[in-house]
Coordinates of C-alpha atoms and ligand atoms in Angstrom, one line a residue:
Chain A
M1 CA 136.1 91.3 120.4
I2 CA 135.0 94.9 119.4
S3 CA 135.5 94.1 115.7
R4 CA 133.2 91.1 116.2
F5 CA 130.4 93.5 117.0
F6 CA 131.2 96.3 114.6
R7 CA 132.1 94.2 111.6
P8 CA 128.6 93.3 110.7
V9 CA 127.6 96.9 111.1
V10 CA 130.3 98.3 108.9
E11 CA 129.7 95.5 106.4
G12 CA 126.0 96.2 106.6
F13 CA 126.5 99.8 105.6
K14 CA 128.9 98.8 102.8
G15 CA 126.4 96.3 101.6
V16 CA 123.7 98.9 101.2
W17 CA 126.1 101.0 99.3
R18 CA 127.5 98.1 97.2
H19 CA 124.1 97.2 96.0
A20 CA 122.8 100.8 95.7
A21 CA 120.2 100.2 93.1
M22 CA 118.7 97.2 94.9
S23 CA 118.8 99.1 98.2
L24 CA 117.0 101.9 96.7
S25 CA 114.2 99.8 95.4
S26 CA 113.8 98.3 98.8
I27 CA 113.9 101.6 100.5
F28 CA 111.2 102.8 98.1
S29 CA 109.0 99.9 98.8
V30 CA 109.4 100.5 102.5
M31 CA 108.6 104.1 102.1
M32 CA 105.5 103.7 100.0
S33 CA 104.1 101.0 102.4
L34 CA 104.7 103.1 105.4
I35 CA 103.1 106.1 103.9
L36 CA 100.0 104.2 103.3
V37 CA 100.0 102.7 106.7
S38 CA 100.5 106.1 108.2
L39 CA 97.5 107.5 106.4
M40 CA 95.3 104.6 107.5
M41 CA 96.4 104.9 111.0
M42 CA 95.7 108.6 111.1
F43 CA 92.2 108.0 109.8
T44 CA 91.4 105.1 112.1
F45 CA 92.7 106.6 115.3
N46 CA 90.9 109.8 114.6
V47 CA 87.6 108.0 113.9
R48 CA 88.1 106.3 117.2
R49 CA 88.6 109.6 118.8
F50 CA 85.4 110.9 117.4
T51 CA 83.4 107.9 118.7
Q52 CA 85.0 108.4 122.1
G53 CA 83.9 112.0 122.2
L54 CA 80.4 111.2 121.2
E55 CA 80.1 108.3 123.5
H56 CA 80.9 110.6 126.3
S57 CA 77.8 112.6 125.6
I58 CA 75.6 109.6 125.6
Q59 CA 73.9 108.9 129.0
I60 CA 71.5 106.5 130.5
A61 CA 68.8 108.1 132.6
V62 CA 67.6 105.9 135.5
T63 CA 64.5 107.0 137.5
V64 CA 63.9 105.8 140.9
D65 CA 60.6 104.1 142.0
Y66 CA 58.6 106.3 144.4
G67 CA 58.8 103.5 147.0
H68 CA 62.6 103.5 147.1
E69 CA 63.5 107.1 147.6
A70 CA 65.2 106.7 151.0
A71 CA 68.8 107.8 151.1
E72 CA 70.2 104.4 151.9
E73 CA 68.2 102.7 149.2
E74 CA 69.5 105.2 146.7
D75 CA 73.0 104.8 147.9
R76 CA 72.7 101.1 147.4
M77 CA 71.4 101.6 143.9
A78 CA 74.1 104.0 142.9
L79 CA 76.7 101.5 144.1
A80 CA 75.0 98.7 142.2
I81 CA 75.0 100.7 139.0
K82 CA 78.6 101.7 139.5
D83 CA 79.5 98.0 139.8
I84 CA 78.3 97.2 136.3
P85 CA 81.3 96.8 134.1
G86 CA 81.6 99.6 131.6
V87 CA 80.0 102.3 133.8
T88 CA 82.2 105.3 134.3
T89 CA 80.2 107.8 136.3
V90 CA 76.9 107.9 138.2
T91 CA 75.4 111.3 138.9
F92 CA 72.4 111.7 141.3
S93 CA 69.7 114.2 140.4
S94 CA 66.9 114.8 142.9
K95 CA 63.3 115.1 141.8
D96 CA 63.4 118.8 142.6
D97 CA 66.4 119.2 140.3
E98 CA 64.6 117.3 137.7
L99 CA 61.5 119.5 137.9
E100 CA 63.7 122.7 137.7
Y101 CA 65.4 121.3 134.7
Y102 CA 62.1 120.4 133.1
I103 CA 60.6 123.7 133.7
N104 CA 63.6 125.5 132.5
S105 CA 63.6 123.6 129.2
V106 CA 60.1 124.8 128.4
A107 CA 60.7 127.8 126.2
N108 CA 57.2 129.4 126.6
E109 CA 56.9 131.7 129.7
E110 CA 53.2 131.1 129.8
A111 CA 53.6 127.4 129.8
K112 CA 56.1 127.6 132.5
K113 CA 53.6 129.0 134.8
L114 CA 51.4 126.0 134.4
F115 CA 54.1 124.0 136.2
E116 CA 54.3 126.3 139.2
P117 CA 51.8 124.3 141.3
Y118 CA 54.1 121.3 141.1
R119 CA 56.7 123.1 143.1
E120 CA 54.6 122.7 146.2
D121 CA 55.7 120.1 148.7
G122 CA 54.5 116.6 147.8
K123 CA 53.1 117.7 144.5
N124 CA 56.2 117.1 142.4
P125 CA 55.4 114.4 140.0
M126 CA 59.1 113.8 138.9
H127 CA 61.3 111.0 140.1
D128 CA 64.7 111.0 141.6
A129 CA 67.2 110.1 138.9
F130 CA 70.7 108.9 138.2
Y131 CA 72.6 109.8 135.1
V132 CA 75.0 107.0 134.0
E133 CA 77.9 107.4 131.6
V134 CA 79.5 104.5 130.0
D135 CA 82.8 104.0 128.4
D136 CA 81.7 102.1 125.2
G137 CA 78.6 103.2 123.3
S138 CA 78.1 99.8 121.8
R139 CA 77.2 98.5 125.2
L140 CA 74.6 101.0 126.0
E141 CA 71.8 98.5 125.5
E142 CA 73.3 95.8 127.5
I143 CA 74.1 98.1 130.4
T144 CA 70.6 99.6 130.3
H145 CA 69.2 96.1 130.6
Q146 CA 71.4 95.3 133.6
I147 CA 70.4 98.5 135.4
E148 CA 66.6 97.5 134.9
Q149 CA 67.3 94.4 137.0
I150 CA 68.3 96.5 140.1
E151 CA 65.6 96.7 142.7
G152 CA 64.0 100.1 143.0
V153 CA 64.6 101.2 139.5
D154 CA 61.5 102.5 137.9
E155 CA 62.5 103.2 134.3
V156 CA 65.7 103.2 132.4
E157 CA 66.2 105.1 129.1
Y158 CA 69.3 105.8 127.1
G159 CA 69.4 109.1 125.4
G160 CA 70.6 110.3 122.2
A161 CA 69.2 107.6 119.8
S162 CA 70.6 109.5 116.9
A163 CA 74.0 109.8 118.6
T164 CA 73.9 106.2 119.3
K165 CA 73.3 105.5 115.6
L166 CA 76.2 107.8 114.7
V167 CA 78.4 106.0 117.2
S168 CA 77.6 102.6 115.7
A169 CA 78.1 104.1 112.2
L170 CA 81.5 105.4 113.3
N171 CA 82.3 102.2 115.1
L172 CA 81.8 100.4 111.7
V173 CA 83.9 102.9 109.9
R174 CA 86.6 102.4 112.5
L175 CA 86.3 98.7 112.3
I176 CA 86.7 98.8 108.5
G177 CA 89.6 101.3 109.0
M178 CA 91.2 98.9 111.5
G179 CA 90.7 96.0 109.2
L180 CA 92.2 98.0 106.2
T181 CA 95.2 99.2 108.4
G182 CA 95.8 95.5 109.5
A183 CA 95.5 94.3 105.9
L184 CA 97.6 97.1 104.6
S185 CA 100.3 96.6 107.3
L186 CA 100.4 92.9 106.3
L187 CA 100.6 93.8 102.7
A188 CA 103.4 96.2 103.5
V189 CA 105.3 93.6 105.4
F190 CA 104.8 91.3 102.5
L191 CA 105.8 93.8 99.9
I192 CA 108.9 94.8 101.8
A193 CA 109.9 91.2 102.6
N194 CA 109.3 90.4 98.9
T195 CA 111.5 93.2 97.6
I196 CA 114.3 92.3 100.0
N197 CA 113.8 88.6 99.1
T198 CA 114.3 89.5 95.4
T199 CA 117.4 91.5 96.1
I200 CA 118.8 88.6 98.2
E201 CA 117.8 86.1 95.6
N202 CA 120.0 88.1 93.2
R203 CA 122.8 87.7 95.7
S204 CA 122.1 84.0 96.5
M205 CA 125.4 83.3 94.6
E206 CA 127.2 85.5 97.0
L207 CA 125.9 83.5 99.9
G208 CA 127.2 80.3 98.3
I209 CA 130.6 81.9 97.7
M210 CA 130.8 83.0 101.3
R211 CA 130.1 79.5 102.5
N212 CA 132.6 78.2 100.0
V213 CA 135.4 80.2 101.6
G214 CA 134.5 79.0 105.1
A215 CA 132.1 81.6 106.4
K216 CA 129.7 80.3 109.1
N217 CA 125.9 81.2 108.6
S218 CA 126.0 83.5 111.5
F219 CA 129.0 85.4 109.9
I220 CA 127.2 85.6 106.6
R221 CA 123.9 86.7 108.1
G222 CA 125.1 89.5 110.3
P223 CA 125.7 92.1 107.6
F224 CA 122.6 91.2 105.8
L225 CA 120.5 91.8 108.9
I226 CA 122.2 95.1 109.5
E227 CA 121.5 96.0 105.8
G228 CA 117.8 95.1 106.4
I229 CA 117.7 97.4 109.4
I230 CA 119.4 100.3 107.6
I231 CA 116.9 99.9 104.6
G232 CA 114.0 100.0 107.2
L233 CA 115.5 103.0 108.8
L234 CA 116.1 104.9 105.5
G235 CA 112.8 103.9 104.2
S236 CA 110.9 105.3 107.2
I237 CA 112.5 108.8 107.0
V238 CA 110.1 110.2 104.5
P239 CA 106.9 108.7 106.0
I240 CA 107.9 109.9 109.4
L241 CA 108.5 113.5 108.2
M242 CA 105.2 113.4 106.3
T243 CA 103.4 112.0 109.4
Y244 CA 105.0 114.3 111.9
F245 CA 104.7 117.6 110.0
G246 CA 101.8 116.6 107.8
Y247 CA 99.6 115.9 110.7
R248 CA 100.6 119.0 112.5
Y249 CA 99.8 121.0 109.4
L250 CA 96.4 119.4 109.0
Y251 CA 95.6 119.9 112.7
G252 CA 96.6 123.6 112.3
I253 CA 94.5 124.4 109.2
T254 CA 91.4 122.6 110.6
G255 CA 91.8 124.1 114.0
G256 CA 91.7 120.8 115.6
H257 CA 88.3 119.7 114.5
L258 CA 86.3 118.7 111.5
V259 CA 82.8 120.1 110.6
S260 CA 81.9 120.8 114.2
D261 CA 83.2 120.6 117.7
M262 CA 81.7 117.1 117.8
F263 CA 84.6 115.8 115.6
V264 CA 87.7 116.7 117.6
L265 CA 91.1 115.6 116.1
L266 CA 93.7 113.9 118.1
D267 CA 96.3 116.4 119.4
P268 CA 99.5 116.0 117.4
E269 CA 101.3 116.0 120.7
P270 CA 101.7 113.0 121.4
F271 CA 99.7 111.4 118.5
A272 CA 102.0 112.4 115.6
K273 CA 105.1 111.5 117.6
Q274 CA 103.7 108.1 118.7
L275 CA 102.6 107.4 115.1
S276 CA 106.1 108.4 113.8
L277 CA 107.7 106.0 116.4
A278 CA 105.4 103.2 115.3
L279 CA 106.4 103.7 111.7
L280 CA 110.1 103.7 112.6
A281 CA 109.6 100.5 114.6
M282 CA 107.7 99.0 111.8
G283 CA 110.3 99.8 109.1
V284 CA 113.2 98.5 111.2
F285 CA 111.3 95.4 112.3
V286 CA 110.2 94.5 108.8
G287 CA 113.6 95.3 107.3
F288 CA 115.2 93.0 109.8
L289 CA 112.7 90.2 109.5
G290 CA 112.6 90.3 105.7
S291 CA 116.4 90.0 105.6
Y292 CA 116.4 87.3 108.3
I293 CA 113.9 85.1 106.5
S294 CA 115.4 85.5 103.0
V295 CA 119.0 84.8 104.1
T296 CA 118.1 82.0 106.4
R297 CA 116.0 80.3 103.8
R298 CA 118.8 80.4 101.2
L299 CA 121.5 79.2 103.6
R300 CA 119.4 76.4 105.0
W301 CA 120.3 73.8 102.3
K302 CA 123.8 75.0 101.5
R303 CA 126.5 72.7 102.8
Chain B
M1 CA 146.4 63.7 103.0
I2 CA 143.4 62.6 100.9
E3 CA 141.9 59.2 101.1
C4 CA 138.7 57.9 99.5
T5 CA 137.7 54.4 100.6
D6 CA 135.0 52.5 98.7
V7 CA 133.2 55.7 97.9
Y8 CA 129.8 55.6 96.2
K9 CA 127.8 58.7 95.4
R10 CA 124.2 58.3 94.2
Y11 CA 122.2 61.6 93.8
R12 CA 118.7 61.9 94.9
N13 CA 117.4 61.6 91.4
G14 CA 118.9 58.2 91.1
V15 CA 122.1 59.1 89.1
N16 CA 125.0 57.0 90.2
A17 CA 127.8 59.6 89.8
L18 CA 130.6 57.7 91.5
Y19 CA 131.1 54.1 92.4
N20 CA 133.8 52.2 94.2
I21 CA 136.3 55.0 94.3
N22 CA 139.5 54.1 96.0
L23 CA 142.0 56.9 95.9
R24 CA 145.0 58.0 98.0
I25 CA 146.8 61.2 97.5
D26 CA 149.8 62.1 99.6
Q27 CA 151.0 65.3 101.0
G28 CA 152.7 67.6 98.4
E29 CA 151.3 65.7 95.4
F30 CA 149.8 67.4 92.3
V31 CA 147.2 65.3 90.8
Y32 CA 144.9 65.7 87.7
V33 CA 141.6 64.2 87.6
I34 CA 140.4 63.8 84.0
G35 CA 137.4 62.2 82.3
P36 CA 134.6 62.8 79.8
T37 CA 131.7 64.9 80.7
G38 CA 129.4 63.4 83.3
S39 CA 132.0 61.0 84.5
G40 CA 131.9 62.3 88.1
K41 CA 134.9 64.6 88.3
S42 CA 132.9 67.6 89.9
T43 CA 131.2 65.1 92.1
L44 CA 134.5 64.0 93.5
I45 CA 135.5 67.6 94.1
K46 CA 132.2 68.1 95.9
L47 CA 132.8 65.2 98.2
L48 CA 136.2 66.6 99.0
D49 CA 135.0 70.1 100.0
G50 CA 132.1 68.8 101.9
E51 CA 129.3 70.1 99.5
E52 CA 128.1 66.6 99.0
V53 CA 128.1 63.5 101.3
P54 CA 129.1 60.1 100.0
T55 CA 126.3 57.6 99.8
K56 CA 128.8 54.9 100.9
G57 CA 132.3 54.8 102.0
T58 CA 134.5 57.4 103.6
V59 CA 136.3 60.6 102.3
K60 CA 139.1 61.7 104.5
V61 CA 141.0 64.9 104.0
I62 CA 143.7 66.1 106.3
G63 CA 142.5 63.4 108.7
I64 CA 138.9 64.6 108.7
D65 CA 136.1 62.4 107.8
V66 CA 134.4 65.0 105.5
G67 CA 131.2 62.9 104.9
R68 CA 130.5 62.8 108.6
L69 CA 130.7 66.6 109.2
R70 CA 127.6 68.3 110.5
R71 CA 126.4 71.2 108.3
S72 CA 127.5 73.7 110.8
Q73 CA 131.1 72.1 110.9
V74 CA 131.5 72.3 107.1
P75 CA 132.6 76.0 107.0
V76 CA 135.2 75.4 109.7
Y77 CA 136.6 72.5 107.8
R78 CA 136.7 74.6 104.6
R79 CA 139.1 77.0 106.2
N80 CA 141.7 74.2 106.0
I81 CA 141.4 73.6 102.3
G82 CA 141.3 75.8 99.3
V83 CA 138.8 75.5 96.5
V84 CA 138.9 77.0 93.0
F85 CA 136.1 76.8 90.4
Q86 CA 135.9 77.2 86.7
D87 CA 133.7 80.3 87.1
Y88 CA 136.0 81.9 89.7
R89 CA 133.2 82.7 92.2
L90 CA 134.4 86.0 93.2
L91 CA 132.1 88.4 95.0
P92 CA 131.2 90.9 92.3
T93 CA 130.7 93.9 94.5
F94 CA 133.9 93.3 96.4
T95 CA 137.3 94.6 95.2
V96 CA 140.0 92.0 94.6
F97 CA 141.5 92.9 98.0
E98 CA 138.2 92.6 99.8
N99 CA 137.5 89.2 98.1
I100 CA 140.7 87.7 99.4
A101 CA 140.4 89.4 102.8
Y102 CA 136.9 87.9 103.3
A103 CA 138.3 84.4 103.5
L104 CA 140.6 85.7 106.3
E105 CA 138.0 87.7 108.1
V106 CA 136.0 84.6 108.3
I107 CA 138.6 83.1 110.7
G108 CA 138.8 86.3 112.7
M109 CA 142.2 87.2 111.6
D110 CA 143.7 90.5 112.7
K111 CA 143.2 93.4 110.2
T112 CA 147.0 94.1 109.9
L113 CA 147.8 90.5 109.4
I114 CA 145.1 90.2 106.8
R115 CA 146.6 93.2 104.9
S116 CA 150.1 91.7 104.7
R117 CA 148.6 88.3 103.8
V118 CA 146.6 89.6 101.0
R119 CA 149.5 91.5 99.6
G120 CA 151.7 88.4 99.9
V121 CA 149.3 86.2 97.9
L122 CA 148.5 88.9 95.4
N123 CA 152.3 89.1 94.8
L124 CA 152.4 85.3 94.4
V125 CA 149.8 85.2 91.7
G126 CA 151.3 88.3 90.0
L127 CA 148.5 90.8 90.6
D128 CA 150.2 93.2 93.0
D129 CA 148.6 96.3 91.4
K130 CA 145.1 94.9 91.2
G131 CA 144.0 95.0 94.8
N132 CA 141.5 97.9 94.2
A133 CA 140.1 96.5 91.0
F134 CA 136.6 95.0 90.9
P135 CA 136.4 91.4 89.4
K136 CA 134.6 92.6 86.3
E137 CA 137.5 94.9 85.4
L138 CA 139.9 91.8 85.2
S139 CA 140.5 89.3 82.4
G140 CA 139.3 85.7 83.0
G141 CA 142.9 84.6 83.8
Q142 CA 143.3 87.4 86.2
Q143 CA 140.0 86.6 87.9
Q144 CA 141.1 83.0 88.2
R145 CA 144.4 84.1 89.7
V146 CA 142.4 86.1 92.3
A147 CA 140.4 83.1 93.1
I148 CA 143.6 81.0 93.6
A149 CA 145.0 83.8 95.8
R150 CA 141.8 83.6 97.9
A151 CA 142.1 79.9 98.1
I152 CA 145.6 79.8 99.4
A153 CA 145.4 82.9 101.6
N154 CA 144.6 80.7 104.6
R155 CA 147.7 78.6 103.8
P156 CA 145.7 75.4 103.3
K157 CA 147.4 72.1 103.1
V158 CA 145.1 71.0 100.3
L159 CA 144.0 72.9 97.2
I160 CA 141.3 71.5 95.0
A161 CA 140.3 73.0 91.8
D162 CA 137.4 72.2 89.4
E163 CA 138.5 73.0 85.9
P164 CA 140.4 76.2 86.7
T165 CA 141.4 76.6 83.2
G166 CA 138.1 75.7 81.7
N167 CA 137.2 79.2 80.5
L168 CA 140.7 80.3 79.6
D169 CA 142.8 80.3 76.4
P170 CA 146.1 78.3 76.4
T171 CA 148.3 81.3 77.3
M172 CA 146.2 82.2 80.3
S173 CA 146.0 78.5 81.2
D174 CA 149.7 78.3 81.2
E175 CA 149.8 81.3 83.6
I176 CA 147.5 79.6 85.9
M177 CA 149.5 76.4 85.7
S178 CA 152.7 78.1 86.7
V179 CA 151.0 79.8 89.6
L180 CA 149.6 76.4 90.8
E181 CA 153.0 74.8 90.4
R182 CA 154.6 77.5 92.3
I183 CA 152.2 77.0 95.2
N184 CA 152.7 73.3 95.1
K185 CA 156.5 73.8 95.3
A186 CA 156.7 76.7 97.6
Y187 CA 154.3 75.5 100.3
G188 CA 154.1 71.8 99.6
T189 CA 150.4 72.3 99.1
T190 CA 148.7 69.2 97.9
I191 CA 146.7 70.0 94.7
V192 CA 143.9 68.1 93.1
M193 CA 142.9 69.6 89.8
V194 CA 140.0 68.5 87.6
T195 CA 140.5 69.2 84.0
H196 CA 139.3 68.7 80.5
D197 CA 142.2 70.3 79.0
S198 CA 144.4 67.8 77.1
G199 CA 146.8 70.6 76.3
V200 CA 147.5 71.3 79.9
V201 CA 147.7 67.6 81.0
N202 CA 150.2 66.8 78.2
K203 CA 152.4 69.8 78.7
H204 CA 152.6 69.9 82.5
R205 CA 152.9 66.2 83.2
K206 CA 151.7 64.9 86.6
R207 CA 150.0 62.0 88.1
T208 CA 146.7 61.6 86.3
V209 CA 143.5 59.9 87.5
A210 CA 141.1 59.1 84.8
L211 CA 137.4 58.7 85.6
E212 CA 134.9 57.1 83.3
Y213 CA 131.2 56.4 84.2
G214 CA 131.9 57.2 87.8
H215 CA 134.8 54.8 88.4
I216 CA 138.6 55.0 88.1
K217 CA 139.6 53.8 84.7
A218 CA 143.3 54.6 85.1
D219 CA 145.7 56.1 87.6
L220 CA 148.9 57.1 85.7
P221 CA 151.8 58.2 87.9
G222 CA 153.6 59.6 84.9
G223 CA 150.5 61.4 83.5
G224 CA 149.5 62.1 79.9
Y225 CA 146.1 62.6 78.5
I226 CA 144.7 59.1 77.8
L227 CA 141.3 59.9 76.7
D228 CA 140.1 60.4 73.1
D229 CA 139.6 64.1 72.5
K230 CA 136.0 64.7 72.0
Ligands
ATP1 N1 123.3 67.9 92.1 C1 123.0 66.8 91.3 N2 121.9 66.1 91.3 C2 121.7 65.1 90.5 N3 122.5 64.6 89.6 C3 123.7 65.2 89.5 C4 124.0 66.4 90.3 N4 125.3 66.8 90.0 C5 125.7 66.0 89.0 N5 124.8 65.0 88.7 C6 124.9 64.0 87.8 O1 126.0 63.1 88.2 C7 126.8 62.8 87.0 C8 128.2 63.3 87.3 O2 128.3 64.7 87.2 P1 129.5 65.5 87.4 O3 129.1 66.9 87.5 O4 130.3 64.9 88.5 O5 130.3 65.2 86.1 P2 131.7 65.9 85.5 O6 132.6 64.8 85.3 O7 132.1 67.0 86.4 O8 131.2 66.5 84.1 P3 131.7 67.8 83.4 O9 133.0 67.4 82.8 O10 130.6 68.0 82.4 O11 131.8 68.9 84.4 C9 126.2 63.4 85.8 O12 125.3 62.4 85.2 C10 125.3 64.5 86.4 O13 124.2 64.6 85.6
MG2 MG1 132.2 69.1 86.3

């Protein structure tokens, strides 16, 4: 009973050893593929991090119509804005706050004086306002449009037109990165499967011999699957070390951000760890799958 | 033990490899199957070990209707017969010991029993000291003896061999023949052996079935090579 479980494992290890040259070429192809995938993923996820950071700084400014400044009306509006999908926070700013902010933003002390009269009761020309943050910069325009429909809204503006442009540029980069990562992962899967397939092709005769002496397909397949898994494991060691320590190193020398504080890198904890785990899973899965498909295909027509 | 009744074999490409084969081989017999190239000898072997299915008729071995076996049942059936090929078919990366043991692991035999079994058959074929060698370190005759040892390790009632001496010189062929005869005598194993080798057939006389163009041309209980040497 126990040997039924351990036999394929033991035989799998032996198989890797017996076909050392072939195993090495498979391990190498797993290694190269995973390194590429790792680099692409580091890039893509960090670009995503940048855009998320930037998006956070992008706000929608909503001014309230003079006729709707009653507290209950403004509560209603705040709730209505909050209900819009994609809205994360809604902050209220009274017209007095707005005036203070505006006066303070004027650099010239002489000019500031010009605004003093507006501080008097009833003279404030500013509107009450809401500041709205959204979770996805690409939906800024759409959300702005929805807020315009709410009763009592005077004007809606989304700030940081340049930031918005940067976000959409980064989004494009990220999209391309994601596409590349996807394509690359597929390529990696294909490359690995193909290498394994070639090594098993070379051993097609072995499969035939095994059937000749009365081995069932499941008995033949077991060790090959374990071999695939071992190759996946061994092939992912170097990429994992490179990812885990390489990313930490990179993070260390850049101080956690690129160019300015605007481009904050993902913290190695947990990112480097998660990425390493993903690579491990990918190596094992592809090794297993490659072996499974190759062996099954060759056994299918053998009587 | 072996019974072919009205057997026809037509391959997918339209070649009629065997037709109207009626053959009965009893337990303990040692039978040669001879015939010119392309006469259907290997096809007959493939029908016997379940690699191919007859187009018509039934092939029965040890009471099993081989042609009706499902693909998944074929390996289990094979554990009851031994098969030997001209090209030995040893696993190149397995040692001699491991090659033979594999055929026993397949049936889930206990490790200690496997060890003594392998030693026993290696002794029978005269290769006691070659257990740890790899196939490529052996001569053709020795490799074929390993293949025979593997085929009989399960103690099958039937052993079928397709030109087991095909790649061997006369001395080695004689070695193989004496091993096969020993197995036939010692265990009462039924042996069907395809061969081209007139030397072997004439020297070690046995019942001989001659095929020509896919049918049985002659079945000589006393043996002897009846075909013109090409
Ligand atoms: N898998 C196959 N598919 C199609 N035709 C086949 C196949 N195997 C054999 N044949 C054909 O069937 C006929 C009999 O072949 P077989 O291999 O049984 O002959 P044989 O007597 O063993 O010949 P040899 O002495 O050369 O080994 C030949 O014409 C051969 O070309
Ligand atoms: Mg043949």
